[in-house]
PDB file of C-alpha atoms and ligand atoms in Angstrom:
ATOM      1  CA  MET A   1      -0.035   0.075   0.200  1.00 42.00           C
ATOM      2  CA  SER A   2       2.572   2.595   1.077  1.00 44.00           C
ATOM      3  CA  SER A   3       5.517   3.242  -1.626  1.00 43.00           C
ATOM      4  CA  GLU A   4       3.329   1.807  -4.492  1.00 44.00           C
ATOM      5  CA  ALA A   5       0.401   4.326  -3.980  1.00 46.00           C
ATOM      6  CA  ARG A   6       3.008   7.265  -3.065  1.00 66.00           C
ATOM      7  CA  GLY A   7       2.523   8.594  -6.537  1.00 64.00           C
ATOM      8  CA  THR A   8      -1.238   9.456  -6.030  1.00 83.00           C
ATOM      9  CA  ARG A   9      -0.783  11.353  -2.897  1.00 96.00           C
ATOM     10  CA  ARG A  10       0.097  14.934  -3.668  1.00 96.00           C
ATOM     11  CA  PRO A  11       2.701  15.992  -1.048  1.00 97.00           C
ATOM     12  CA  LEU A  12       1.700  18.952   1.210  1.00 98.00           C
ATOM     13  CA  VAL A  13       4.272  21.261   3.077  1.00 98.00           C
ATOM     14  CA  SER A  14       2.454  23.305   5.817  1.00 98.00           C
ATOM     15  CA  GLY A  15       3.930  26.070   7.829  1.00 98.00           C
ATOM     16  CA  ASN A  16       2.457  26.422  11.519  1.00 98.00           C
ATOM     17  CA  TRP A  17       3.181  30.015  12.689  1.00 98.00           C
ATOM     18  CA  LYS A  18       2.049  29.278  15.879  1.00 98.00           C
ATOM     19  CA  MET A  19       1.627  32.577  18.122  1.00 98.00           C
ATOM     20  CA  HIS A  20       4.089  34.204  16.147  1.00 98.00           C
ATOM     21  CA  HIS A  21       3.913  37.461  13.684  1.00 98.00           C
ATOM     22  CA  ASP A  22       1.513  39.970  14.058  1.00 98.00           C
ATOM     23  CA  HIS A  23      -0.571  40.964  11.035  1.00 98.00           C
ATOM     24  CA  LEU A  24       1.827  43.436   9.562  1.00 98.00           C
ATOM     25  CA  ALA A  25       4.839  40.994  10.193  1.00 98.00           C
ATOM     26  CA  ALA A  26       2.634  38.272   8.370  1.00 98.00           C
ATOM     27  CA  ILE A  27       2.113  40.602   5.244  1.00 98.00           C
ATOM     28  CA  ARG A  28       5.746  41.076   4.926  1.00 98.00           C
ATOM     29  CA  THR A  29       6.476  37.250   5.587  1.00 98.00           C
ATOM     30  CA  VAL A  30       3.996  36.061   2.923  1.00 98.00           C
ATOM     31  CA  SER A  31       5.005  38.748   0.622  1.00 98.00           C
ATOM     32  CA  ASP A  32       8.685  37.704   0.796  1.00 98.00           C
ATOM     33  CA  LEU A  33       7.359  33.953   0.261  1.00 98.00           C
ATOM     34  CA  GLY A  34       5.638  35.023  -2.781  1.00 98.00           C
ATOM     35  CA  LEU A  35       8.950  36.407  -4.071  1.00 98.00           C
ATOM     36  CA  ARG A  36      10.883  33.113  -3.347  1.00 98.00           C
ATOM     37  CA  LEU A  37       8.649  30.369  -4.432  1.00 97.00           C
ATOM     38  CA  ASP A  38       8.635  29.241  -8.058  1.00 92.00           C
ATOM     39  CA  PRO A  39       4.769  28.704  -9.061  1.00 92.00           C
ATOM     40  CA  ALA A  40       6.387  26.199 -11.768  1.00 91.00           C
ATOM     41  CA  ALA A  41       8.189  24.605  -9.182  1.00 88.00           C
ATOM     42  CA  VAL A  42       5.662  24.158  -6.617  1.00 92.00           C
ATOM     43  CA  ALA A  43       3.287  22.760  -9.017  1.00 93.00           C
ATOM     44  CA  ASP A  44       3.699  19.211  -8.017  1.00 91.00           C
ATOM     45  CA  LEU A  45       2.915  19.891  -4.366  1.00 96.00           C
ATOM     46  CA  ASP A  46       0.767  21.684  -2.140  1.00 97.00           C
ATOM     47  CA  VAL A  47       2.141  24.294   0.146  1.00 98.00           C
ATOM     48  CA  SER A  48       0.003  25.987   3.028  1.00 98.00           C
ATOM     49  CA  VAL A  49       0.647  28.633   5.751  1.00 98.00           C
ATOM     50  CA  HIS A  50      -1.301  28.581   9.014  1.00 98.00           C
ATOM     51  CA  PRO A  51      -0.942  32.239  10.623  1.00 98.00           C
ATOM     52  CA  PRO A  52      -2.702  33.319  13.702  1.00 98.00           C
ATOM     53  CA  PHE A  53      -6.328  34.146  13.238  1.00 98.00           C
ATOM     54  CA  CYS A  54      -5.857  37.758  13.418  1.00 98.00           C
ATOM     55  CA  ASP A  55      -3.768  37.834  10.220  1.00 98.00           C
ATOM     56  CA  LEU A  56      -5.651  35.558   8.143  1.00 98.00           C
ATOM     57  CA  ARG A  57      -7.490  38.266   6.041  1.00 98.00           C
ATOM     58  CA  SER A  58      -4.328  40.054   5.868  1.00 98.00           C
ATOM     59  CA  VAL A  59      -2.676  37.003   4.453  1.00 98.00           C
ATOM     60  CA  GLN A  60      -5.417  35.904   2.258  1.00 98.00           C
ATOM     61  CA  THR A  61      -5.721  39.347   0.740  1.00 98.00           C
ATOM     62  CA  VAL A  62      -1.661  39.046  -0.396  1.00 98.00           C
ATOM     63  CA  VAL A  63      -1.937  35.503  -1.161  1.00 98.00           C
ATOM     64  CA  GLU A  64      -4.856  36.532  -3.867  1.00 97.00           C
ATOM     65  CA  ASP A  65      -3.566  39.812  -4.993  1.00 97.00           C
ATOM     66  CA  ARG A  66      -0.249  38.401  -5.862  1.00 97.00           C
ATOM     67  CA  ALA A  67      -1.352  35.037  -7.029  1.00 96.00           C
ATOM     68  CA  ILE A  68       1.271  33.407  -4.683  1.00 97.00           C
ATOM     69  CA  PRO A  69       1.342  29.645  -4.596  1.00 97.00           C
ATOM     70  CA  VAL A  70       0.374  28.823  -1.105  1.00 98.00           C
ATOM     71  CA  LEU A  71      -3.010  27.628   0.441  1.00 98.00           C
ATOM     72  CA  LEU A  72      -4.373  29.790   3.353  1.00 98.00           C
ATOM     73  CA  GLY A  73      -4.547  27.681   6.737  1.00 98.00           C
ATOM     74  CA  ALA A  74      -5.264  27.923  10.098  1.00 99.00           C
ATOM     75  CA  GLN A  75      -4.199  26.619  13.350  1.00 98.00           C
ATOM     76  CA  HIS A  76      -7.380  25.618  15.240  1.00 98.00           C
ATOM     77  CA  CYS A  77     -11.093  26.228  15.399  1.00 98.00           C
ATOM     78  CA  HIS A  78     -14.084  25.402  17.437  1.00 98.00           C
ATOM     79  CA  PRO A  79     -16.347  22.477  16.301  1.00 98.00           C
ATOM     80  CA  ALA A  80     -19.943  24.660  16.451  1.00 98.00           C
ATOM     81  CA  ASP A  81     -20.964  26.497  13.472  1.00 98.00           C
ATOM     82  CA  GLU A  82     -21.723  29.669  16.032  1.00 98.00           C
ATOM     83  CA  GLY A  83     -22.589  30.244  19.711  1.00 98.00           C
ATOM     84  CA  ALA A  84     -21.776  31.504  22.937  1.00 98.00           C
ATOM     85  CA  TYR A  85     -17.961  30.635  23.128  1.00 98.00           C
ATOM     86  CA  THR A  86     -15.956  33.711  23.695  1.00 98.00           C
ATOM     87  CA  GLY A  87     -12.545  33.704  22.255  1.00 97.00           C
ATOM     88  CA  GLU A  88     -13.259  31.067  19.666  1.00 98.00           C
ATOM     89  CA  VAL A  89     -13.670  31.113  15.873  1.00 98.00           C
ATOM     90  CA  SER A  90     -16.021  28.780  13.796  1.00 98.00           C
ATOM     91  CA  PRO A  91     -15.104  26.734  10.742  1.00 98.00           C
ATOM     92  CA  PRO A  92     -17.644  28.637   8.776  1.00 98.00           C
ATOM     93  CA  MET A  93     -15.828  32.069   9.560  1.00 98.00           C
ATOM     94  CA  LEU A  94     -12.593  30.382   8.457  1.00 98.00           C
ATOM     95  CA  ALA A  95     -14.222  28.939   5.103  1.00 98.00           C
ATOM     96  CA  ARG A  96     -15.637  32.386   4.522  1.00 98.00           C
ATOM     97  CA  LEU A  97     -12.331  33.715   4.671  1.00 97.00           C
ATOM     98  CA  GLY A  98     -10.844  31.202   1.779  1.00 97.00           C
ATOM     99  CA  VAL A  99      -8.986  29.044   4.519  1.00 98.00           C
ATOM    100  CA  ARG A 100      -8.264  25.461   3.026  1.00 98.00           C
ATOM    101  CA  HIS A 101      -6.586  23.437   5.571  1.00 98.00           C
ATOM    102  CA  VAL A 102      -7.085  23.707   9.432  1.00 99.00           C
ATOM    103  CA  ILE A 103      -5.055  22.300  11.841  1.00 98.00           C
ATOM    104  CA  VAL A 104      -6.750  19.953  14.301  1.00 98.00           C
ATOM    105  CA  GLY A 105      -5.643  18.537  18.014  1.00 98.00           C
ATOM    106  CA  HIS A 106      -2.158  20.089  17.732  1.00 98.00           C
ATOM    107  CA  SER A 107      -0.283  18.770  20.567  1.00 97.00           C
ATOM    108  CA  GLU A 108      -0.108  22.173  22.115  1.00 97.00           C
ATOM    109  CA  ARG A 109      -4.007  22.570  22.112  1.00 97.00           C
ATOM    110  CA  ARG A 110      -4.300  18.789  23.488  1.00 97.00           C
ATOM    111  CA  GLN A 111      -1.339  19.518  26.232  1.00 95.00           C
ATOM    112  CA  LEU A 112      -2.146  23.256  26.971  1.00 96.00           C
ATOM    113  CA  PHE A 113      -5.585  23.825  26.366  1.00 97.00           C
ATOM    114  CA  GLY A 114      -7.214  20.191  27.327  1.00 96.00           C
ATOM    115  CA  GLN A 115      -8.502  19.538  23.898  1.00 97.00           C
ATOM    116  CA  SER A 116      -9.663  16.044  24.083  1.00 97.00           C
ATOM    117  CA  ASP A 117      -9.911  12.993  21.468  1.00 97.00           C
ATOM    118  CA  GLU A 118     -13.631  13.589  21.290  1.00 98.00           C
ATOM    119  CA  VAL A 119     -13.427  17.413  20.741  1.00 98.00           C
ATOM    120  CA  VAL A 120     -10.754  16.489  18.158  1.00 98.00           C
ATOM    121  CA  ALA A 121     -13.141  13.990  16.450  1.00 98.00           C
ATOM    122  CA  ALA A 122     -15.954  16.685  16.470  1.00 98.00           C
ATOM    123  CA  THR A 123     -13.792  19.530  15.031  1.00 98.00           C
ATOM    124  CA  LEU A 124     -12.356  17.007  12.308  1.00 98.00           C
ATOM    125  CA  ARG A 125     -16.057  16.828  11.203  1.00 98.00           C
ATOM    126  CA  ALA A 126     -17.160  20.195  11.492  1.00 98.00           C
ATOM    127  CA  VAL A 127     -13.901  21.302   9.197  1.00 98.00           C
ATOM    128  CA  LEU A 128     -14.993  18.737   6.618  1.00 98.00           C
ATOM    129  CA  ARG A 129     -18.583  20.063   6.596  1.00 98.00           C
ATOM    130  CA  HIS A 130     -17.525  23.380   5.342  1.00 98.00           C
ATOM    131  CA  ALA A 131     -15.479  21.679   2.750  1.00 98.00           C
ATOM    132  CA  MET A 132     -12.109  22.450   4.153  1.00 98.00           C
ATOM    133  CA  THR A 133      -9.090  19.726   4.794  1.00 98.00           C
ATOM    134  CA  PRO A 134      -8.438  18.895   8.300  1.00 98.00           C
ATOM    135  CA  ILE A 135      -4.656  18.211   9.329  1.00 99.00           C
ATOM    136  CA  VAL A 136      -5.209  16.040  12.373  1.00 98.00           C
ATOM    137  CA  CYS A 137      -2.335  15.822  14.723  1.00 98.00           C
ATOM    138  CA  VAL A 138      -1.189  12.868  16.460  1.00 98.00           C
ATOM    139  CA  GLY A 139       1.883  11.984  18.568  1.00 97.00           C
ATOM    140  CA  GLU A 140       3.383  10.478  21.521  1.00 96.00           C
ATOM    141  CA  THR A 141       5.042  12.102  24.757  1.00 94.00           C
ATOM    142  CA  ALA A 142       8.861  11.486  25.699  1.00 93.00           C
ATOM    143  CA  GLU A 143       7.440   9.236  28.506  1.00 94.00           C
ATOM    144  CA  GLU A 144       5.277   7.305  26.313  1.00 96.00           C
ATOM    145  CA  ARG A 145       8.244   6.758  23.873  1.00 94.00           C
ATOM    146  CA  ASP A 146      10.403   5.608  26.667  1.00 93.00           C
ATOM    147  CA  GLN A 147       7.703   3.493  28.014  1.00 96.00           C
ATOM    148  CA  GLY A 148       7.530   1.672  24.592  1.00 95.00           C
ATOM    149  CA  ILE A 149       3.622   2.656  24.189  1.00 96.00           C
ATOM    150  CA  THR A 150       4.155   4.752  20.988  1.00 96.00           C
ATOM    151  CA  ALA A 151       2.025   2.481  18.544  1.00 97.00           C
ATOM    152  CA  ASP A 152      -0.390   2.038  21.174  1.00 98.00           C
ATOM    153  CA  ARG A 153      -0.561   6.170  21.631  1.00 97.00           C
ATOM    154  CA  LEU A 154      -0.867   6.664  17.829  1.00 98.00           C
ATOM    155  CA  ALA A 155      -3.334   3.969  17.450  1.00 98.00           C
ATOM    156  CA  ALA A 156      -5.787   5.425  20.295  1.00 98.00           C
ATOM    157  CA  GLN A 157      -5.458   8.727  18.713  1.00 98.00           C
ATOM    158  CA  VAL A 158      -6.131   7.880  15.059  1.00 98.00           C
ATOM    159  CA  GLN A 159      -8.956   5.597  16.352  1.00 98.00           C
ATOM    160  CA  ALA A 160     -10.798   8.221  18.070  1.00 98.00           C
ATOM    161  CA  ALA A 161     -10.315  10.792  15.415  1.00 98.00           C
ATOM    162  CA  PHE A 162     -11.434   8.428  12.390  1.00 98.00           C
ATOM    163  CA  THR A 163     -13.898   5.897  13.802  1.00 96.00           C
ATOM    164  CA  LYS A 164     -17.290   5.801  11.941  1.00 95.00           C
ATOM    165  CA  LEU A 165     -15.919   8.639   9.214  1.00 98.00           C
ATOM    166  CA  PRO A 166     -17.177   7.403   5.890  1.00 98.00           C
ATOM    167  CA  ALA A 167     -14.217   6.481   3.875  1.00 98.00           C
ATOM    168  CA  ALA A 168     -14.957   8.945   1.016  1.00 98.00           C
ATOM    169  CA  GLN A 169     -14.498  11.702   3.522  1.00 98.00           C
ATOM    170  CA  ALA A 170     -11.683  10.105   5.548  1.00 98.00           C
ATOM    171  CA  ALA A 171      -9.468  10.021   2.363  1.00 98.00           C
ATOM    172  CA  THR A 172      -9.390  13.675   2.024  1.00 98.00           C
ATOM    173  CA  VAL A 173      -8.319  14.086   5.625  1.00 98.00           C
ATOM    174  CA  VAL A 174      -4.354  14.834   6.324  1.00 98.00           C
ATOM    175  CA  VAL A 175      -2.891  13.539   9.369  1.00 98.00           C
ATOM    176  CA  ALA A 176       0.413  15.000  10.820  1.00 98.00           C
ATOM    177  CA  TYR A 177       2.764  12.863  13.135  1.00 98.00           C
ATOM    178  CA  GLU A 178       4.238  14.940  15.452  1.00 97.00           C
ATOM    179  CA  PRO A 179       6.311  13.439  18.081  1.00 96.00           C
ATOM    180  CA  ILE A 180       6.009  15.724  21.023  1.00 94.00           C
ATOM    181  CA  TRP A 181       9.591  15.393  21.837  1.00 91.00           C
ATOM    182  CA  ALA A 182      10.758  16.244  18.653  1.00 89.00           C
ATOM    183  CA  MET A 183       9.105  19.566  18.789  1.00 87.00           C
ATOM    184  CA  GLY A 184      10.550  22.928  19.071  1.00 82.00           C
ATOM    185  CA  THR A 185      13.679  20.987  20.378  1.00 83.00           C
ATOM    186  CA  GLY A 186      16.089  20.335  17.552  1.00 80.00           C
ATOM    187  CA  HIS A 187      15.657  16.381  17.926  1.00 85.00           C
ATOM    188  CA  THR A 188      14.170  15.345  14.828  1.00 84.00           C
ATOM    189  CA  ALA A 189      12.768  11.978  14.498  1.00 85.00           C
ATOM    190  CA  THR A 190      15.110  10.051  12.266  1.00 94.00           C
ATOM    191  CA  ALA A 191      14.053   9.415   8.575  1.00 96.00           C
ATOM    192  CA  ASP A 192      13.294   5.601   9.724  1.00 96.00           C
ATOM    193  CA  ASP A 193      11.448   6.376  12.895  1.00 95.00           C
ATOM    194  CA  ALA A 194       9.071   8.905  11.018  1.00 97.00           C
ATOM    195  CA  GLN A 195       8.756   6.008   8.361  1.00 98.00           C
ATOM    196  CA  GLN A 196       8.054   3.543  10.985  1.00 97.00           C
ATOM    197  CA  ALA A 197       5.314   5.594  12.796  1.00 98.00           C
ATOM    198  CA  CYS A 198       3.720   7.022   9.445  1.00 98.00           C
ATOM    199  CA  ALA A 199       3.429   3.402   8.391  1.00 98.00           C
ATOM    200  CA  HIS A 200       1.836   2.368  11.546  1.00 98.00           C
ATOM    201  CA  ILE A 201      -0.501   5.282  11.166  1.00 98.00           C
ATOM    202  CA  ARG A 202      -1.477   3.820   8.049  1.00 98.00           C
ATOM    203  CA  ALA A 203      -1.714   0.508   8.771  1.00 98.00           C
ATOM    204  CA  VAL A 204      -4.421   1.631  11.700  1.00 98.00           C
ATOM    205  CA  LEU A 205      -6.166   3.763   9.362  1.00 98.00           C
ATOM    206  CA  SER A 206      -6.702   0.939   7.097  1.00 98.00           C
ATOM    207  CA  GLY A 207      -8.163  -0.878  10.056  1.00 98.00           C
ATOM    208  CA  THR A 208     -10.221   2.118  10.699  1.00 98.00           C
ATOM    209  CA  VAL A 209     -11.615   3.661   7.564  1.00 98.00           C
ATOM    210  CA  GLY A 210     -10.581   0.740   4.739  1.00 98.00           C
ATOM    211  CA  ALA A 211      -7.498   0.286   2.829  1.00 98.00           C
ATOM    212  CA  GLU A 212      -8.601   2.268  -0.005  1.00 97.00           C
ATOM    213  CA  ALA A 213      -9.024   5.627   1.832  1.00 98.00           C
ATOM    214  CA  ALA A 214      -5.830   4.736   3.853  1.00 98.00           C
ATOM    215  CA  ALA A 215      -4.010   4.528   0.877  1.00 98.00           C
ATOM    216  CA  ALA A 216      -5.131   8.090  -0.028  1.00 98.00           C
ATOM    217  CA  ILE A 217      -4.710   9.766   3.116  1.00 98.00           C
ATOM    218  CA  ARG A 218      -1.683  11.916   3.177  1.00 98.00           C
ATOM    219  CA  ILE A 219       0.532  11.759   6.380  1.00 98.00           C
ATOM    220  CA  GLN A 220       2.720  14.379   7.524  1.00 98.00           C
ATOM    221  CA  TYR A 221       5.662  14.370   9.635  1.00 97.00           C
ATOM    222  CA  GLY A 222       6.518  17.625  12.109  1.00 97.00           C
ATOM    223  CA  GLY A 223       9.155  18.373  14.605  1.00 95.00           C
ATOM    224  CA  SER A 224      11.919  20.222  14.118  1.00 95.00           C
ATOM    225  CA  VAL A 225      11.932  20.016  10.377  1.00 97.00           C
ATOM    226  CA  ASN A 226      14.518  22.503   8.314  1.00 97.00           C
ATOM    227  CA  ALA A 227      15.976  22.346   5.048  1.00 98.00           C
ATOM    228  CA  ASP A 228      18.600  20.046   5.776  1.00 97.00           C
ATOM    229  CA  ASN A 229      16.336  17.157   7.155  1.00 97.00           C
ATOM    230  CA  THR A 230      13.897  17.393   4.433  1.00 98.00           C
ATOM    231  CA  ALA A 231      15.189  15.538   1.670  1.00 97.00           C
ATOM    232  CA  GLU A 232      15.487  12.415   4.107  1.00 97.00           C
ATOM    233  CA  LEU A 233      12.267  12.674   5.633  1.00 97.00           C
ATOM    234  CA  LEU A 234      10.354  13.156   2.728  1.00 97.00           C
ATOM    235  CA  ALA A 235      11.777  10.492   0.524  1.00 96.00           C
ATOM    236  CA  GLN A 236      10.403   7.831   3.005  1.00 97.00           C
ATOM    237  CA  PRO A 237       7.315   6.054   1.344  1.00 96.00           C
ATOM    238  CA  ASP A 238       4.869   6.788   3.933  1.00 98.00           C
ATOM    239  CA  VAL A 239       5.700  10.442   4.641  1.00 98.00           C
ATOM    240  CA  ASP A 240       3.574  12.552   2.411  1.00 98.00           C
ATOM    241  CA  GLY A 241       4.615  15.955   3.785  1.00 98.00           C
ATOM    242  CA  LEU A 242       5.875  18.114   6.325  1.00 98.00           C
ATOM    243  CA  LEU A 243       4.252  20.335   9.264  1.00 98.00           C
ATOM    244  CA  VAL A 244       7.088  22.990   9.722  1.00 98.00           C
ATOM    245  CA  GLY A 245       7.071  25.206  12.991  1.00 97.00           C
ATOM    246  CA  GLY A 246      10.051  27.483  13.723  1.00 97.00           C
ATOM    247  CA  ALA A 247      11.662  26.820  10.047  1.00 98.00           C
ATOM    248  CA  SER A 248       8.469  28.306   8.651  1.00 98.00           C
ATOM    249  CA  LEU A 249       8.719  31.676  10.279  1.00 98.00           C
ATOM    250  CA  GLN A 250      10.979  33.300   8.164  1.00 98.00           C
ATOM    251  CA  ALA A 251      10.521  33.099   4.219  1.00 98.00           C
ATOM    252  CA  ALA A 252      13.765  32.328   3.466  1.00 98.00           C
ATOM    253  CA  SER A 253      13.974  29.096   5.733  1.00 98.00           C
ATOM    254  CA  PHE A 254      10.594  28.077   4.558  1.00 98.00           C
ATOM    255  CA  ALA A 255      11.152  28.482   1.143  1.00 98.00           C
ATOM    256  CA  ALA A 256      14.445  26.598   1.576  1.00 98.00           C
ATOM    257  CA  VAL A 257      12.509  23.596   2.925  1.00 98.00           C
ATOM    258  CA  VAL A 258      10.019  23.789  -0.139  1.00 98.00           C
ATOM    259  CA  ASP A 259      12.603  23.993  -2.548  1.00 97.00           C
ATOM    260  CA  ALA A 260      13.947  20.804  -0.806  1.00 97.00           C
ATOM    261  CA  ALA A 261      10.576  19.105  -0.997  1.00 97.00           C
ATOM    262  CA  VAL A 262      10.374  20.109  -4.623  1.00 96.00           C
ATOM    263  CA  THR A 263      13.586  18.323  -5.087  1.00 95.00           C
ATOM    264  CA  VAL A 264      12.562  15.093  -3.683  1.00 94.00           C
ATOM    265  CA  VAL A 265       9.199  14.974  -5.114  1.00 93.00           C
ATOM    266  CA  ARG A 266      10.785  15.638  -8.791  1.00 90.00           C
ATOM    267  CA  LYS A 267      13.321  12.964  -7.808  1.00 88.00           C
ATOM    268  CA  THR A 268      10.716  10.386  -6.443  1.00 80.00           C
ATOM    269  CA  ARG A 269       8.206  10.892  -9.508  1.00 68.00           C
ATOM    270  CA  ARG A 270      10.772  10.140 -12.143  1.00 56.00           C
TER     271      ARG A 270
HETATM  272  P1  13P B   1       8.946  22.640  15.132  1.00 67.86           P
HETATM  273  O1  13P B   1       9.264  22.661  13.627  1.00 67.86           O
HETATM  274  O2  13P B   1       9.475  24.167  15.843  1.00 67.86           O
HETATM  275  O3  13P B   1       9.731  21.649  15.937  1.00 67.86           O
HETATM  276  O4  13P B   1       7.481  22.517  15.387  1.00 67.86           O
HETATM  277  C1  13P B   1       6.459  21.675  14.959  1.00 67.86           C
HETATM  278  C2  13P B   1       5.156  22.008  15.082  1.00 67.86           C
HETATM  279  O5  13P B   1       4.563  21.606  16.236  1.00 67.86           O
HETATM  280  C3  13P B   1       4.453  22.063  13.962  1.00 67.86           C
HETATM  281  O6  13P B   1       3.114  22.047  14.220  1.00 67.86           O
END
């Protein structure tokens, strides 16, 4: 299922800006990115940027005006369409802004803001209802890794998010494998570790939503990705993209990741 079907899965390189860049810095960053990305070069893969909510409108305007080849992304949303949820933003609000991809269940939301597996599952469905693509994050902590329960932890998170999701919808979802010990630490998972975890996630998906949907689902790796480790990670048969934090904040370093990804994609397509 894995390497054979890789060609049908369009790679996705996403920049998660987290709580960085006000709207003016966001405009500068995405404008600079527009000068560095060659639309012809990025034709074989998708690139998304995920600025903070207050920057979305500004970034959307610049991207549309200059036809910058990036998809607009958000970092989070509430599962409800509207309601008395002070401080939250709903899926239809994001859809109206032209948002195409929404990160769901990032480990920082799970750990720091108490987002449960149930809320992740509801949010995933809400994003799909509004015709956007969820990027559902799963990953183990350092303690879970030390205890040797990484596979169980990933299976539980994947099953909680995907159980009872119709296969046709499941096939459009993106999963991001983000080992928590690798995020913002400079300790990237080895390419072998990333491949093993992503292959395991795909096997669990196959048992949950069926082999056909599992073969279509794109699985990203995230955790201290940079231009130097991009090629090795993305060359793995079950790693279909990258979710980039720190290295996505500056246009130069994110464009370097995208360039490295383009090189791998061209090689593996040949
Ligand atoms: P870093 O690339 O900074 O490790 O962040 C990873 C991440 O959390 C992306 O969502």
